[in-house]
Coordinates of C-alpha atoms in Angstrom, one line a residue:
M115 CA -8.0 11.2 -20.0
N116 CA -9.4 12.6 -16.9
D117 CA -10.4 9.3 -16.0
L118 CA -6.7 8.3 -15.9
V119 CA -5.5 10.6 -13.1
F120 CA -6.9 12.4 -10.6
V121 CA -5.5 15.3 -8.2
E122 CA -4.9 14.2 -4.3
N123 CA -3.6 17.4 -1.8
N124 CA -2.2 19.0 -5.1
R125 CA -0.3 16.0 -6.5
V126 CA -1.0 14.1 -9.6
L127 CA -1.9 11.1 -9.1
T128 CA -3.7 7.4 -10.1
D129 CA -4.1 4.5 -8.4
S130 CA -3.9 0.9 -8.8
L131 CA -7.5 0.0 -9.6
T132 CA -7.1 2.5 -12.5
I133 CA -4.4 0.6 -13.5
A134 CA -5.8 -2.4 -13.4
E135 CA -8.7 -1.7 -15.6
K136 CA -7.1 0.6 -18.1
F137 CA -4.6 -2.4 -18.8
N138 CA -7.2 -5.1 -18.4
K139 CA -5.5 -7.2 -16.1
A140 CA -6.6 -8.5 -12.4
H141 CA -6.1 -5.9 -9.7
K142 CA -4.5 -8.4 -7.8
E143 CA -1.9 -9.1 -10.8
V144 CA -1.5 -5.5 -10.6
L145 CA -0.7 -5.4 -6.6
R146 CA 1.9 -8.4 -7.2
D147 CA 3.2 -6.3 -10.1
I148 CA 3.7 -3.4 -7.6
D149 CA 4.8 -5.4 -4.6
A150 CA 7.6 -6.8 -6.4
Q151 CA 8.8 -3.9 -7.3
L152 CA 8.9 -2.2 -4.1
L153 CA 11.3 -5.0 -3.1
K154 CA 13.7 -4.6 -5.9
I155 CA 13.5 -0.8 -4.6
N156 CA 14.1 -1.7 -0.9
E157 CA 16.7 -4.2 -2.0
A158 CA 18.7 -1.2 -3.5
N159 CA 18.1 0.7 -0.8
E160 CA 15.8 3.3 -2.5
G161 CA 13.2 3.3 0.3
V162 CA 12.8 6.7 0.8
W163 CA 11.7 7.2 -2.9
G164 CA 9.4 4.4 -3.1
L165 CA 7.7 5.9 0.3
S166 CA 7.9 9.0 -1.5
N167 CA 5.7 7.9 -4.8
F168 CA 3.9 4.9 -3.3
A169 CA 1.1 5.2 -0.9
Q170 CA -0.7 1.8 0.2
T171 CA -4.1 2.6 1.7
Q172 CA -7.6 1.0 1.3
Y173 CA -11.2 1.1 -0.7
K174 CA -14.5 -0.3 0.2
H175 CA -15.8 -2.8 -2.3
P176 CA -19.2 -1.5 -4.0
Q177 CA -20.4 -4.7 -3.6
N178 CA -19.1 -6.7 -0.4
K179 CA -18.6 -3.6 1.7
Q180 CA -15.6 -5.2 2.3
F181 CA -12.2 -3.0 2.7
Y182 CA -9.1 -4.0 0.2
R183 CA -6.0 -2.6 0.0
K184 CA -4.6 -0.8 -3.2
Y185 CA -2.0 1.4 -4.1
L186 CA -1.7 5.4 -4.8
L187 CA 1.0 6.2 -7.5
T188 CA 2.8 9.3 -8.7
E189 CA 3.8 9.4 -12.5
E190 CA 7.2 8.1 -11.5
A191 CA 6.0 5.5 -9.6
F192 CA 3.6 4.4 -12.6
V193 CA 6.7 4.3 -14.9
V194 CA 8.6 1.9 -13.1
V195 CA 5.6 -0.9 -12.7
A196 CA 4.2 -0.2 -16.1
M197 CA 7.6 -0.7 -17.9
S198 CA 7.0 -4.4 -18.1
Y199 CA 4.1 -4.1 -19.7
V200 CA 5.2 -4.2 -23.3
T201 CA 2.5 -5.5 -25.5
K202 CA 1.2 -2.6 -28.3
E203 CA -1.6 -1.7 -26.8
A204 CA 0.1 -1.5 -23.4
M205 CA 2.2 0.8 -25.1
K206 CA -0.5 2.9 -26.1
M207 CA -1.8 3.3 -22.7
K208 CA 1.4 4.2 -21.1
I209 CA 1.5 7.1 -23.5
Q210 CA -2.0 7.9 -22.4
F211 CA -1.6 7.7 -19.1
I212 CA 1.9 9.9 -19.6
Q213 CA 0.3 12.7 -21.4
A214 CA -2.6 13.0 -18.8
F215 CA -0.2 13.2 -16.0
N216 CA 1.4 16.2 -17.9
E217 CA -1.7 17.8 -18.9
L218 CA -3.0 18.0 -15.6
K219 CA 0.5 18.9 -13.8
Q220 CA 0.0 22.0 -16.0
I221 CA -3.2 22.2 -14.8
V222 CA -2.0 22.3 -11.0
S223 CA 0.8 24.0 -11.0
K224 CA -1.4 26.9 -12.8
S225 CA -3.4 27.1 -9.5
A226 CA -0.9 26.4 -7.0
L227 CA -1.5 27.9 -3.6
P228 CA 0.5 30.1 -2.0
Q229 CA 3.5 29.2 -0.1
N230 CA 1.8 29.3 3.5
Q231 CA -1.2 27.3 2.4
L232 CA 0.8 24.6 0.4
E233 CA 3.0 23.9 3.6
S234 CA -0.2 23.5 5.6
R235 CA -1.4 21.2 3.1
I236 CA 1.8 19.3 3.0
D237 CA 1.7 19.3 6.7
S238 CA -2.0 18.1 6.7
L239 CA -1.6 14.9 4.1
E240 CA 2.3 13.8 5.8
S241 CA -0.3 13.8 8.9
K242 CA -3.2 12.0 7.2
L243 CA -0.6 9.8 5.0
E244 CA 0.4 8.8 8.5
N245 CA -2.6 7.8 10.4
Q246 CA -4.2 5.9 7.0
M247 CA -1.4 4.6 5.0
T248 CA -0.7 0.7 5.5
I249 CA 2.7 -0.8 5.6
D250 CA 4.6 -1.5 2.7
Y251 CA 5.6 -5.0 1.7
G252 CA 9.1 -4.8 3.5
K253 CA 7.2 -4.3 6.5
Q254 CA 4.4 -6.7 5.9
R255 CA 7.3 -9.5 5.6
K256 CA 8.7 -8.3 9.1
L257 CA 5.6 -8.4 11.0
Q258 CA 5.1 -11.9 9.1
R259 CA 8.9 -13.2 10.3
A260 CA 7.9 -11.9 14.0
I261 CA 4.6 -13.5 14.0
G262 CA 6.0 -16.9 12.6
A263 CA 9.0 -16.1 15.7
R264 CA 6.7 -16.1 18.4
V265 CA 4.4 -19.0 17.6
Y266 CA 7.2 -21.0 17.2
R267 CA 8.9 -20.0 20.6
I268 CA 5.8 -20.8 22.2
T269 CA 4.9 -24.7 21.0
E270 CA 6.8 -27.3 18.9
D271 CA 3.5 -29.0 18.1
K272 CA 2.4 -28.8 14.9
K273 CA -1.2 -28.6 15.7
Q274 CA -1.1 -26.2 18.2
R275 CA 1.2 -23.9 15.8
S276 CA -2.2 -23.8 13.1
K277 CA -4.3 -23.3 16.1
Y278 CA -2.3 -20.6 17.6
F279 CA -1.5 -18.7 14.0
R280 CA -5.2 -18.0 13.8
E281 CA -5.8 -17.0 17.3
L282 CA -2.6 -14.2 16.6
Y283 CA -3.9 -13.5 13.2
R284 CA -7.4 -12.9 14.3
E285 CA -6.1 -10.8 17.6
I286 CA -3.9 -8.7 15.1
R287 CA -7.5 -7.8 13.0
D288 CA -9.5 -7.1 16.3
R289 CA -6.9 -4.7 17.7
F290 CA -5.3 -3.3 15.3
A291 CA -9.1 -3.0 13.0
C292 CA -7.7 -4.0 9.8
T293 CA -8.8 -6.8 7.3
S294 CA -5.4 -8.7 7.6
Y295 CA -1.8 -8.2 9.3
K296 CA -0.9 -7.1 5.8
D297 CA -3.5 -3.7 6.3
V298 CA -2.1 -3.1 10.1
R299 CA -1.4 1.1 9.6
Q300 CA 1.9 2.8 9.2
S301 CA 1.6 4.5 12.4
D302 CA 0.4 1.3 14.1
F303 CA 3.4 -0.8 12.8
Q304 CA 5.7 -0.9 15.6
D305 CA 3.0 -1.1 18.3
A306 CA 1.9 -4.6 16.3
L307 CA 5.3 -5.5 16.1
V308 CA 5.5 -5.1 20.1
Y309 CA 2.1 -6.5 20.5
V310 CA 3.6 -10.0 18.8
K311 CA 6.9 -10.0 20.4
G312 CA 5.2 -10.2 23.7
W313 CA 1.4 -12.2 22.6
T314 CA 0.8 -15.2 24.7
P315 CA -2.5 -17.5 23.9
K316 CA -5.1 -16.6 25.6
R317 CA -6.3 -20.4 25.6
E318 CA -4.9 -24.1 25.5
Y319 CA -5.9 -26.2 22.7

């Protein structure tokens, strides 16, 4: 069962790639399911819980070496996402995941660090997440709306809008070193909003 869950910074986690593999789903389908659940969580004003149990990050594809997004999930987050997987085979897999979570949690608890070391590790994790975690679905939509508002404010010409959208998306990728506006780092989100709201095209089309 150790191929289902893993320990990272003293937390027992799984990720969206593992869920996709074990439930025989395309990774993009699992990402869609997670995004949908996070949207519902935010609509229920439980965004803090969502941030505590889901972490969007990136992985490098072994073939094309490009970076793509994935999610890290706690046991609670896994249960929220997997509750919609209702086939007999999916039910067996959910039970295996939960058993794996429980077994690894017991191992981690027996080898827990002293309190001062644990607090230091937590501080380090929070700093690392702030610098590496990409924005969640709600902030992706907020940034996307800001991009649309800026382009529509600059021109009413439909052809120009299309070119300005491409230019602005390209500049966001270059400026914030990401493959898509969806992959802007959490720590760069406010800077990205400010940049978009003050953006002007570099050339006329």
